[in-house]
GROMACS .gro file of C-alpha atoms in nm:
model
  442
    1UNK     CA    1  -1.678  -6.753  -1.305
    2UNK     CA    2  -1.461  -6.894  -1.587
    3UNK     CA    3  -1.339  -6.658  -1.898
    4UNK     CA    4  -1.556  -6.879  -2.116
    5UNK     CA    5  -1.854  -6.846  -1.896
    6UNK     CA    6  -1.818  -6.496  -1.911
    7UNK     CA    7  -1.778  -6.482  -2.278
    8UNK     CA    8  -2.079  -6.677  -2.361
    9UNK     CA    9  -2.300  -6.466  -2.121
   10UNK     CA   10  -2.139  -6.176  -2.305
   11UNK     CA   11  -2.284  -6.341  -2.637
   12UNK     CA   12  -2.623  -6.399  -2.500
   13UNK     CA   13  -2.665  -6.030  -2.420
   14UNK     CA   14  -2.570  -5.927  -2.748
   15UNK     CA   15  -2.812  -6.180  -2.909
   16UNK     CA   16  -3.041  -6.053  -2.677
   17UNK     CA   17  -3.001  -5.660  -2.741
   18UNK     CA   18  -2.997  -5.742  -3.140
   19UNK     CA   19  -3.349  -5.948  -3.103
   20UNK     CA   20  -3.515  -5.677  -2.916
   21UNK     CA   21  -3.357  -5.396  -3.185
   22UNK     CA   22  -3.486  -5.620  -3.458
   23UNK     CA   23  -3.817  -5.657  -3.282
   24UNK     CA   24  -3.885  -5.259  -3.227
   25UNK     CA   25  -3.755  -5.195  -3.608
   26UNK     CA   26  -4.043  -5.458  -3.707
   27UNK     CA   27  -4.270  -5.294  -3.503
   28UNK     CA   28  -4.212  -4.955  -3.633
   29UNK     CA   29  -4.238  -5.061  -4.015
   30UNK     CA   30  -4.575  -5.269  -3.887
   31UNK     CA   31  -4.720  -4.959  -3.748
   32UNK     CA   32  -4.579  -4.743  -4.057
   33UNK     CA   33  -4.782  -5.010  -4.296
   34UNK     CA   34  -5.061  -4.981  -4.111
   35UNK     CA   35  -5.097  -4.564  -4.123
   36UNK     CA   36  -4.966  -4.603  -4.465
   37UNK     CA   37  -5.292  -4.835  -4.537
   38UNK     CA   38  -5.482  -4.626  -4.350
   39UNK     CA   39  -5.394  -4.317  -4.524
   40UNK     CA   40  -5.465  -4.526  -4.868
   41UNK     CA   41  -5.823  -4.652  -4.749
   42UNK     CA   42  -5.902  -4.278  -4.647
   43UNK     CA   43  -5.805  -4.135  -4.964
   44UNK     CA   44  -5.997  -4.405  -5.159
   45UNK     CA   45  -6.306  -4.312  -5.018
   46UNK     CA   46  -6.267  -3.970  -5.107
   47UNK     CA   47  -6.187  -4.098  -5.450
   48UNK     CA   48  -6.419  -3.851  -5.694
   49UNK     CA   49  -6.482  -4.082  -5.959
   50UNK     CA   50  -6.637  -4.424  -5.942
   51UNK     CA   51  -6.440  -4.557  -6.204
   52UNK     CA   52  -6.094  -4.497  -6.334
   53UNK     CA   53  -6.020  -4.286  -6.627
   54UNK     CA   54  -5.880  -4.596  -6.869
   55UNK     CA   55  -6.247  -4.765  -6.806
   56UNK     CA   56  -6.406  -4.454  -6.949
   57UNK     CA   57  -6.586  -4.527  -7.329
   58UNK     CA   58  -6.809  -4.211  -7.367
   59UNK     CA   59  -6.743  -3.864  -7.259
   60UNK     CA   60  -7.022  -3.586  -7.275
   61UNK     CA   61  -6.848  -3.239  -7.173
   62UNK     CA   62  -7.042  -2.880  -7.168
   63UNK     CA   63  -6.941  -2.539  -7.098
   64UNK     CA   64  -7.095  -2.222  -7.135
   65UNK     CA   65  -7.053  -1.997  -7.446
   66UNK     CA   66  -6.822  -1.749  -7.389
   67UNK     CA   67  -7.060  -1.453  -7.530
   68UNK     CA   68  -7.371  -1.433  -7.305
   69UNK     CA   69  -7.666  -1.509  -7.459
   70UNK     CA   70  -7.571  -1.803  -7.630
   71UNK     CA   71  -7.613  -2.178  -7.608
   72UNK     CA   72  -7.341  -2.350  -7.429
   73UNK     CA   73  -7.066  -2.565  -7.624
   74UNK     CA   74  -7.134  -2.969  -7.583
   75UNK     CA   75  -6.905  -3.215  -7.702
   76UNK     CA   76  -6.945  -3.592  -7.733
   77UNK     CA   77  -6.605  -3.800  -7.730
   78UNK     CA   78  -6.577  -4.185  -7.759
   79UNK     CA   79  -6.298  -4.405  -7.724
   80UNK     CA   80  -6.153  -4.519  -8.074
   81UNK     CA   81  -6.102  -4.878  -8.093
   82UNK     CA   82  -6.165  -4.959  -8.404
   83UNK     CA   83  -5.844  -5.156  -8.597
   84UNK     CA   84  -5.652  -4.943  -8.844
   85UNK     CA   85  -5.730  -5.022  -9.247
   86UNK     CA   86  -5.478  -5.023  -9.436
   87UNK     CA   87  -5.467  -4.708  -9.605
   88UNK     CA   88  -5.632  -4.492  -9.338
   89UNK     CA   89  -5.491  -4.211  -9.131
   90UNK     CA   90  -5.358  -4.303  -8.801
   91UNK     CA   91  -5.597  -4.306  -8.546
   92UNK     CA   92  -5.626  -4.149  -8.179
   93UNK     CA   93  -5.710  -4.331  -7.862
   94UNK     CA   94  -6.015  -4.096  -7.859
   95UNK     CA   95  -6.254  -3.934  -8.135
   96UNK     CA   96  -6.494  -3.614  -8.109
   97UNK     CA   97  -6.827  -3.749  -8.280
   98UNK     CA   98  -7.027  -3.431  -8.196
   99UNK     CA   99  -7.127  -3.176  -8.290
  100UNK     CA  100  -6.895  -3.271  -8.597
  101UNK     CA  101  -6.629  -3.560  -8.628
  102UNK     CA  102  -6.298  -3.373  -8.603
  103UNK     CA  103  -5.933  -3.471  -8.517
  104UNK     CA  104  -5.877  -3.523  -8.121
  105UNK     CA  105  -5.637  -3.473  -7.866
  106UNK     CA  106  -5.571  -3.751  -7.679
  107UNK     CA  107  -5.343  -3.547  -7.439
  108UNK     CA  108  -5.645  -3.277  -7.374
  109UNK     CA  109  -5.919  -3.564  -7.300
  110UNK     CA  110  -5.706  -3.770  -7.074
  111UNK     CA  111  -5.636  -3.424  -6.884
  112UNK     CA  112  -6.037  -3.392  -6.825
  113UNK     CA  113  -6.062  -3.730  -6.742
  114UNK     CA  114  -5.746  -3.741  -6.461
  115UNK     CA  115  -5.978  -3.558  -6.206
  116UNK     CA  116  -6.171  -3.949  -6.193
  117UNK     CA  117  -5.838  -4.070  -6.027
  118UNK     CA  118  -5.818  -3.776  -5.763
  119UNK     CA  119  -5.944  -3.724  -5.444
  120UNK     CA  120  -6.160  -3.463  -5.262
  121UNK     CA  121  -5.969  -3.229  -4.963
  122UNK     CA  122  -6.327  -3.187  -4.806
  123UNK     CA  123  -6.678  -3.307  -4.823
  124UNK     CA  124  -6.898  -2.922  -4.767
  125UNK     CA  125  -7.235  -3.105  -4.783
  126UNK     CA  126  -7.424  -3.392  -4.867
  127UNK     CA  127  -7.756  -3.237  -4.983
  128UNK     CA  128  -7.704  -2.955  -5.185
  129UNK     CA  129  -8.036  -2.691  -5.104
  130UNK     CA  130  -7.889  -2.398  -5.259
  131UNK     CA  131  -7.706  -2.468  -5.579
  132UNK     CA  132  -7.637  -2.073  -5.627
  133UNK     CA  133  -7.444  -2.048  -5.316
  134UNK     CA  134  -7.168  -2.314  -5.486
  135UNK     CA  135  -7.195  -2.173  -5.830
  136UNK     CA  136  -7.374  -2.445  -5.934
  137UNK     CA  137  -7.688  -2.268  -6.089
  138UNK     CA  138  -7.456  -2.192  -6.372
  139UNK     CA  139  -7.166  -2.459  -6.329
  140UNK     CA  140  -6.847  -2.373  -6.515
  141UNK     CA  141  -6.830  -2.702  -6.670
  142UNK     CA  142  -7.020  -3.020  -6.663
  143UNK     CA  143  -6.853  -3.360  -6.760
  144UNK     CA  144  -7.022  -3.699  -6.759
  145UNK     CA  145  -6.827  -4.022  -6.798
  146UNK     CA  146  -6.963  -4.312  -6.892
  147UNK     CA  147  -6.757  -4.692  -6.860
  148UNK     CA  148  -6.861  -4.986  -7.103
  149UNK     CA  149  -7.118  -5.113  -6.845
  150UNK     CA  150  -7.295  -4.746  -6.894
  151UNK     CA  151  -7.271  -4.666  -6.553
  152UNK     CA  152  -7.192  -4.306  -6.554
  153UNK     CA  153  -7.054  -4.012  -6.293
  154UNK     CA  154  -7.129  -3.656  -6.349
  155UNK     CA  155  -6.909  -3.380  -6.231
  156UNK     CA  156  -7.025  -3.021  -6.250
  157UNK     CA  157  -6.770  -2.745  -6.191
  158UNK     CA  158  -6.870  -2.414  -5.991
  159UNK     CA  159  -6.716  -2.142  -5.857
  160UNK     CA  160  -6.439  -2.067  -5.572
  161UNK     CA  161  -6.506  -2.102  -5.240
  162UNK     CA  162  -6.503  -1.769  -5.013
  163UNK     CA  163  -6.145  -1.675  -4.925
  164UNK     CA  164  -5.993  -1.992  -5.069
  165UNK     CA  165  -5.846  -2.068  -5.422
  166UNK     CA  166  -6.042  -2.396  -5.385
  167UNK     CA  167  -6.318  -2.489  -5.625
  168UNK     CA  168  -6.649  -2.638  -5.536
  169UNK     CA  169  -6.756  -2.958  -5.741
  170UNK     CA  170  -7.034  -3.145  -5.723
  171UNK     CA  171  -7.030  -3.538  -5.779
  172UNK     CA  172  -7.302  -3.688  -5.935
  173UNK     CA  173  -7.670  -3.524  -6.048
  174UNK     CA  174  -7.786  -3.506  -5.673
  175UNK     CA  175  -7.442  -3.578  -5.500
  176UNK     CA  176  -7.216  -3.413  -5.203
  177UNK     CA  177  -7.060  -3.076  -5.270
  178UNK     CA  178  -6.704  -3.127  -5.215
  179UNK     CA  179  -6.365  -2.924  -5.232
  180UNK     CA  180  -6.074  -2.959  -5.454
  181UNK     CA  181  -5.744  -2.795  -5.496
  182UNK     CA  182  -5.768  -2.559  -5.817
  183UNK     CA  183  -5.506  -2.759  -6.024
  184UNK     CA  184  -5.743  -3.035  -6.002
  185UNK     CA  185  -5.985  -2.907  -6.232
  186UNK     CA  186  -5.746  -2.746  -6.503
  187UNK     CA  187  -5.880  -3.039  -6.752
  188UNK     CA  188  -6.235  -2.855  -6.688
  189UNK     CA  189  -6.146  -2.565  -6.776
  190UNK     CA  190  -6.068  -2.635  -7.141
  191UNK     CA  191  -6.248  -2.493  -7.442
  192UNK     CA  192  -6.405  -2.722  -7.699
  193UNK     CA  193  -6.119  -2.600  -7.946
  194UNK     CA  194  -5.872  -2.727  -7.701
  195UNK     CA  195  -5.984  -3.085  -7.749
  196UNK     CA  196  -5.884  -3.089  -8.106
  197UNK     CA  197  -5.600  -3.212  -8.263
  198UNK     CA  198  -5.417  -2.907  -8.408
  199UNK     CA  199  -5.103  -3.078  -8.562
  200UNK     CA  200  -5.122  -3.002  -8.940
  201UNK     CA  201  -5.050  -3.346  -9.066
  202UNK     CA  202  -5.190  -3.649  -8.833
  203UNK     CA  203  -4.863  -3.838  -8.878
  204UNK     CA  204  -4.579  -3.657  -8.714
  205UNK     CA  205  -4.316  -3.887  -8.845
  206UNK     CA  206  -4.136  -3.762  -9.080
  207UNK     CA  207  -3.903  -4.049  -9.101
  208UNK     CA  208  -4.181  -4.250  -9.252
  209UNK     CA  209  -4.241  -4.048  -9.567
  210UNK     CA  210  -4.145  -4.195  -9.899
  211UNK     CA  211  -4.278  -3.877 -10.129
  212UNK     CA  212  -4.362  -3.517 -10.075
  213UNK     CA  213  -4.506  -3.283 -10.340
  214UNK     CA  214  -4.625  -2.919 -10.302
  215UNK     CA  215  -4.810  -2.767 -10.565
  216UNK     CA  216  -4.862  -2.399 -10.650
  217UNK     CA  217  -4.979  -2.186 -10.918
  218UNK     CA  218  -4.762  -2.292 -11.192
  219UNK     CA  219  -4.543  -2.472 -11.028
  220UNK     CA  220  -4.506  -2.844 -10.898
  221UNK     CA  221  -4.228  -2.909 -10.608
  222UNK     CA  222  -4.171  -3.336 -10.578
  223UNK     CA  223  -3.932  -3.530 -10.373
  224UNK     CA  224  -3.892  -3.906 -10.370
  225UNK     CA  225  -3.691  -4.113 -10.126
  226UNK     CA  226  -3.488  -4.389 -10.286
  227UNK     CA  227  -3.248  -4.616 -10.115
  228UNK     CA  228  -3.246  -4.348  -9.828
  229UNK     CA  229  -3.149  -4.086 -10.081
  230UNK     CA  230  -3.360  -3.803 -10.168
  231UNK     CA  231  -3.402  -3.686 -10.500
  232UNK     CA  232  -3.571  -3.361 -10.623
  233UNK     CA  233  -3.772  -3.496 -10.931
  234UNK     CA  234  -3.971  -3.176 -11.047
  235UNK     CA  235  -3.932  -2.885 -11.140
  236UNK     CA  236  -3.582  -2.975 -11.170
  237UNK     CA  237  -3.400  -3.309 -11.135
  238UNK     CA  238  -3.137  -3.368 -10.930
  239UNK     CA  239  -3.000  -3.523 -10.589
  240UNK     CA  240  -3.142  -3.357 -10.266
  241UNK     CA  241  -3.000  -3.271  -9.948
  242UNK     CA  242  -3.079  -3.503  -9.701
  243UNK     CA  243  -3.059  -3.242  -9.376
  244UNK     CA  244  -3.240  -2.991  -9.593
  245UNK     CA  245  -3.550  -3.174  -9.683
  246UNK     CA  246  -3.529  -3.361  -9.323
  247UNK     CA  247  -3.545  -2.971  -9.186
  248UNK     CA  248  -3.846  -2.911  -9.418
  249UNK     CA  249  -4.037  -3.242  -9.381
  250UNK     CA  250  -3.997  -3.191  -9.003
  251UNK     CA  251  -4.122  -2.888  -8.973
  252UNK     CA  252  -4.437  -2.945  -9.141
  253UNK     CA  253  -4.502  -3.268  -8.989
  254UNK     CA  254  -4.420  -3.072  -8.652
  255UNK     CA  255  -4.641  -2.789  -8.737
  256UNK     CA  256  -4.949  -2.732  -8.527
  257UNK     CA  257  -5.223  -2.449  -8.528
  258UNK     CA  258  -5.376  -2.222  -8.278
  259UNK     CA  259  -5.734  -2.144  -8.354
  260UNK     CA  260  -5.989  -2.264  -8.595
  261UNK     CA  261  -6.224  -2.025  -8.842
  262UNK     CA  262  -6.568  -2.160  -9.033
  263UNK     CA  263  -6.428  -2.043  -9.358
  264UNK     CA  264  -6.422  -2.292  -9.679
  265UNK     CA  265  -6.129  -2.310  -9.894
  266UNK     CA  266  -6.112  -2.110 -10.221
  267UNK     CA  267  -6.061  -2.378 -10.504
  268UNK     CA  268  -6.033  -2.097 -10.780
  269UNK     CA  269  -5.674  -1.995 -10.906
  270UNK     CA  270  -5.730  -1.644 -10.751
  271UNK     CA  271  -5.539  -1.718 -10.456
  272UNK     CA  272  -5.169  -1.647 -10.516
  273UNK     CA  273  -5.039  -1.787 -10.220
  274UNK     CA  274  -5.216  -2.147 -10.226
  275UNK     CA  275  -5.033  -2.437 -10.155
  276UNK     CA  276  -5.127  -2.843 -10.182
  277UNK     CA  277  -4.913  -3.052  -9.977
  278UNK     CA  278  -4.950  -3.434  -9.955
  279UNK     CA  279  -4.750  -3.667  -9.774
  280UNK     CA  280  -4.709  -4.009  -9.902
  281UNK     CA  281  -4.604  -4.340  -9.662
  282UNK     CA  282  -4.580  -4.723  -9.767
  283UNK     CA  283  -4.965  -4.764  -9.694
  284UNK     CA  284  -5.111  -4.422  -9.758
  285UNK     CA  285  -5.101  -4.085  -9.836
  286UNK     CA  286  -5.225  -3.714  -9.636
  287UNK     CA  287  -5.282  -3.425  -9.834
  288UNK     CA  288  -5.378  -3.047  -9.670
  289UNK     CA  289  -5.432  -2.753  -9.839
  290UNK     CA  290  -5.327  -2.430  -9.714
  291UNK     CA  291  -5.373  -2.056  -9.878
  292UNK     CA  292  -5.304  -1.689  -9.715
  293UNK     CA  293  -5.628  -1.528  -9.709
  294UNK     CA  294  -5.675  -1.164  -9.478
  295UNK     CA  295  -5.312  -1.183  -9.348
  296UNK     CA  296  -5.394  -1.544  -9.189
  297UNK     CA  297  -5.222  -1.865  -9.271
  298UNK     CA  298  -5.509  -2.136  -9.337
  299UNK     CA  299  -5.502  -2.468  -9.327
  300UNK     CA  300  -5.746  -2.734  -9.440
  301UNK     CA  301  -5.715  -3.114  -9.368
  302UNK     CA  302  -5.934  -3.385  -9.536
  303UNK     CA  303  -6.293  -3.455  -9.377
  304UNK     CA  304  -6.300  -3.154  -9.151
  305UNK     CA  305  -6.533  -2.854  -9.184
  306UNK     CA  306  -6.341  -2.575  -9.133
  307UNK     CA  307  -6.009  -2.378  -9.147
  308UNK     CA  308  -5.692  -2.398  -8.856
  309UNK     CA  309  -5.542  -2.102  -8.828
  310UNK     CA  310  -5.132  -2.149  -8.849
  311UNK     CA  311  -4.834  -1.932  -8.773
  312UNK     CA  312  -4.774  -1.690  -9.060
  313UNK     CA  313  -4.384  -1.785  -9.042
  314UNK     CA  314  -4.474  -2.140  -9.176
  315UNK     CA  315  -4.496  -1.933  -9.509
  316UNK     CA  316  -4.130  -1.940  -9.549
  317UNK     CA  317  -4.105  -2.305  -9.525
  318UNK     CA  318  -4.402  -2.338  -9.784
  319UNK     CA  319  -4.220  -2.075 -10.054
  320UNK     CA  320  -3.895  -2.275 -10.033
  321UNK     CA  321  -3.743  -2.253 -10.344
  322UNK     CA  322  -3.648  -2.597 -10.521
  323UNK     CA  323  -3.289  -2.499 -10.553
  324UNK     CA  324  -3.246  -2.422 -10.163
  325UNK     CA  325  -3.345  -2.832 -10.174
  326UNK     CA  326  -3.079  -2.970 -10.380
  327UNK     CA  327  -2.750  -3.137 -10.245
  328UNK     CA  328  -2.479  -2.885 -10.207
  329UNK     CA  329  -2.205  -3.172 -10.191
  330UNK     CA  330  -1.993  -3.209 -10.484
  331UNK     CA  331  -1.962  -3.577 -10.389
  332UNK     CA  332  -2.239  -3.861 -10.285
  333UNK     CA  333  -2.245  -3.938  -9.926
  334UNK     CA  334  -2.048  -4.285  -9.870
  335UNK     CA  335  -1.787  -4.205 -10.137
  336UNK     CA  336  -1.418  -4.289 -10.006
  337UNK     CA  337  -1.183  -4.083 -10.157
  338UNK     CA  338  -0.857  -4.332 -10.268
  339UNK     CA  339  -0.697  -4.141 -10.516
  340UNK     CA  340  -0.728  -3.759 -10.693
  341UNK     CA  341  -0.590  -3.636 -11.028
  342UNK     CA  342  -0.601  -3.260 -11.135
  343UNK     CA  343  -0.505  -3.134 -11.459
  344UNK     CA  344  -0.475  -2.763 -11.524
  345UNK     CA  345  -0.332  -2.574 -11.824
  346UNK     CA  346  -0.149  -2.912 -11.965
  347UNK     CA  347  -0.007  -3.009 -11.619
  348UNK     CA  348  -0.142  -3.300 -11.351
  349UNK     CA  349  -0.052  -3.403 -11.032
  350UNK     CA  350  -0.191  -3.705 -10.858
  351UNK     CA  351  -0.195  -3.843 -10.483
  352UNK     CA  352  -0.299  -4.178 -10.312
  353UNK     CA  353  -0.479  -4.219  -9.970
  354UNK     CA  354  -0.271  -4.437  -9.698
  355UNK     CA  355  -0.545  -4.536  -9.510
  356UNK     CA  356  -0.639  -4.160  -9.346
  357UNK     CA  357  -0.369  -4.002  -9.444
  358UNK     CA  358  -0.275  -3.803  -9.780
  359UNK     CA  359   0.091  -3.827  -9.922
  360UNK     CA  360   0.117  -3.455  -9.880
  361UNK     CA  361  -0.142  -3.214  -9.640
  362UNK     CA  362  -0.235  -2.987  -9.955
  363UNK     CA  363  -0.428  -3.258 -10.071
  364UNK     CA  364  -0.645  -3.246  -9.775
  365UNK     CA  365  -0.757  -2.889  -9.913
  366UNK     CA  366  -0.847  -3.060 -10.237
  367UNK     CA  367  -1.055  -3.341 -10.046
  368UNK     CA  368  -1.264  -3.090  -9.815
  369UNK     CA  369  -1.380  -2.910 -10.161
  370UNK     CA  370  -1.520  -3.230 -10.266
  371UNK     CA  371  -1.676  -3.378  -9.963
  372UNK     CA  372  -1.821  -3.034  -9.774
  373UNK     CA  373  -2.151  -2.827  -9.882
  374UNK     CA  374  -2.079  -2.555 -10.156
  375UNK     CA  375  -2.250  -2.216 -10.129
  376UNK     CA  376  -2.530  -2.244 -10.368
  377UNK     CA  377  -2.686  -2.462 -10.671
  378UNK     CA  378  -2.707  -2.274 -10.993
  379UNK     CA  379  -2.881  -2.416 -11.343
  380UNK     CA  380  -2.618  -2.564 -11.582
  381UNK     CA  381  -2.482  -2.370 -11.853
  382UNK     CA  382  -2.199  -2.395 -12.101
  383UNK     CA  383  -1.904  -2.248 -11.922
  384UNK     CA  384  -1.650  -2.337 -12.193
  385UNK     CA  385  -1.302  -2.548 -12.169
  386UNK     CA  386  -1.246  -2.564 -11.794
  387UNK     CA  387  -1.053  -2.424 -11.585
  388UNK     CA  388  -0.911  -2.720 -11.367
  389UNK     CA  389  -1.068  -3.082 -11.375
  390UNK     CA  390  -1.065  -3.333 -11.121
  391UNK     CA  391  -1.067  -3.697 -11.123
  392UNK     CA  392  -1.174  -3.885 -10.796
  393UNK     CA  393  -1.108  -4.276 -10.760
  394UNK     CA  394  -1.248  -4.528 -10.559
  395UNK     CA  395  -1.124  -4.885 -10.641
  396UNK     CA  396  -1.302  -4.924 -10.970
  397UNK     CA  397  -1.495  -4.599 -10.977
  398UNK     CA  398  -1.440  -4.267 -11.071
  399UNK     CA  399  -1.595  -3.957 -11.100
  400UNK     CA  400  -1.484  -3.675 -11.340
  401UNK     CA  401  -1.547  -3.277 -11.192
  402UNK     CA  402  -1.465  -2.989 -11.415
  403UNK     CA  403  -1.377  -2.647 -11.250
  404UNK     CA  404  -1.492  -2.289 -11.425
  405UNK     CA  405  -1.294  -1.976 -11.286
  406UNK     CA  406  -1.511  -1.684 -11.323
  407UNK     CA  407  -1.357  -1.355 -11.226
  408UNK     CA  408  -1.341  -1.457 -10.841
  409UNK     CA  409  -1.591  -1.760 -10.838
  410UNK     CA  410  -1.558  -2.090 -10.875
  411UNK     CA  411  -1.793  -2.311 -11.033
  412UNK     CA  412  -1.810  -2.704 -11.048
  413UNK     CA  413  -2.018  -2.942 -11.233
  414UNK     CA  414  -2.057  -3.266 -10.964
  415UNK     CA  415  -2.046  -3.586 -11.171
  416UNK     CA  416  -2.404  -3.764 -11.305
  417UNK     CA  417  -2.620  -3.436 -11.180
  418UNK     CA  418  -2.803  -3.203 -11.358
  419UNK     CA  419  -2.698  -2.908 -11.168
  420UNK     CA  420  -2.350  -2.672 -11.099
  421UNK     CA  421  -2.234  -2.536 -10.775
  422UNK     CA  422  -2.074  -2.235 -10.653
  423UNK     CA  423  -1.799  -2.232 -10.399
  424UNK     CA  424  -1.816  -1.974 -10.093
  425UNK     CA  425  -1.628  -1.722 -10.117
  426UNK     CA  426  -1.399  -1.850  -9.818
  427UNK     CA  427  -1.408  -2.214 -10.041
  428UNK     CA  428  -1.287  -2.052 -10.369
  429UNK     CA  429  -1.003  -1.870 -10.200
  430UNK     CA  430  -0.856  -2.168  -9.998
  431UNK     CA  431  -0.900  -2.362 -10.308
  432UNK     CA  432  -0.693  -2.138 -10.526
  433UNK     CA  433  -0.427  -2.098 -10.249
  434UNK     CA  434  -0.442  -2.514 -10.273
  435UNK     CA  435  -0.372  -2.496 -10.646
  436UNK     CA  436  -0.115  -2.223 -10.626
  437UNK     CA  437   0.062  -2.521 -10.417
  438UNK     CA  438   0.078  -2.774 -10.629
  439UNK     CA  439   0.125  -2.579 -10.958
  440UNK     CA  440   0.391  -2.293 -10.822
  441UNK     CA  441   0.387  -2.150 -11.181
  442UNK     CA  442   0.027  -2.041 -11.159
   0.00000   0.00000   0.00000
């Protein structure tokens, strides 16, 4: 046999082996696909719901009363598909209609309906002759879901199976009883309060707030956002701190209650700790009243019949003084210092910035005092002749900032502001050392 014949035979054998390997892989893929399809079909045949949760339009849910001898609690919840009207609050996907129309937790309703898309593990019986044997004579919960075609599916939750944590559920009014893992019935175990939205405000995005007011006995705090900068308008007028205001608003918009009580708000002035909060957005406003009553912090949301109980620590934010919200940075954000001039006891020094660096490192200390937060804001008063004065220049703009030294404390008056600032002890000491370096004879 020639060498070329041997090589051709070798190639044919290799191609045959490759084809055999590919055929085997294709067969294994086909068998795996068939098994996957069979498993999916079997799981589909054990599906608990007749239709998917996203096709549900109305829900009726019942749970027994927590106290014996009292009627159970029933809820009627509908899918909220009304278009959002201008000036209205943002709508949730679900809306509790009965027993009262209240703000609704979408997550809780979706957790309730999740069981419709689950499959049961085992069918116990097709016909129930003894409901008590499965705890269905006094069910733990009953869910009835309706789709747009008014088709209904009812699911009744019974007791746990003997020697097992699995739960009995009945599908349909007279349908079969099946067993499901306990985690599948978590949504059915929710109490009525669990379906209410417990956020203090309907809108939880603080970034869209354009104005905030807090009214309480003998005081009105008003904040207004203009050109991305917060300003205090009442009880004092001054620039507000972006970080401190955002922290306050985010705390309020993210605040949640933990329960509800049937108690009306006290509209008189007898309640010392009484706050009326209003968030103003571009298209609407939202108002909430809060009061501390009987050692509880309560909130009344517009259109709801009862009060929500909040964590008492939220009162710290509600009582935050206006002075804690002012901007503590002597210069506004965005000011780029190009030149500095310092006048002190009849003498002066000046320096220019070259790129990002000063002519001498000592001027960096001056810049830091002007661009970092001071310790606190204080009401402006006449402090006499300034101990020192700084002029800040940026192109054609300039700001004049006087400083006063009173004992070990240093105060300054930011340009175009109604308040004065006091430096921290560390800032004051560092600043004095910097001034001594510029004016050695001092």
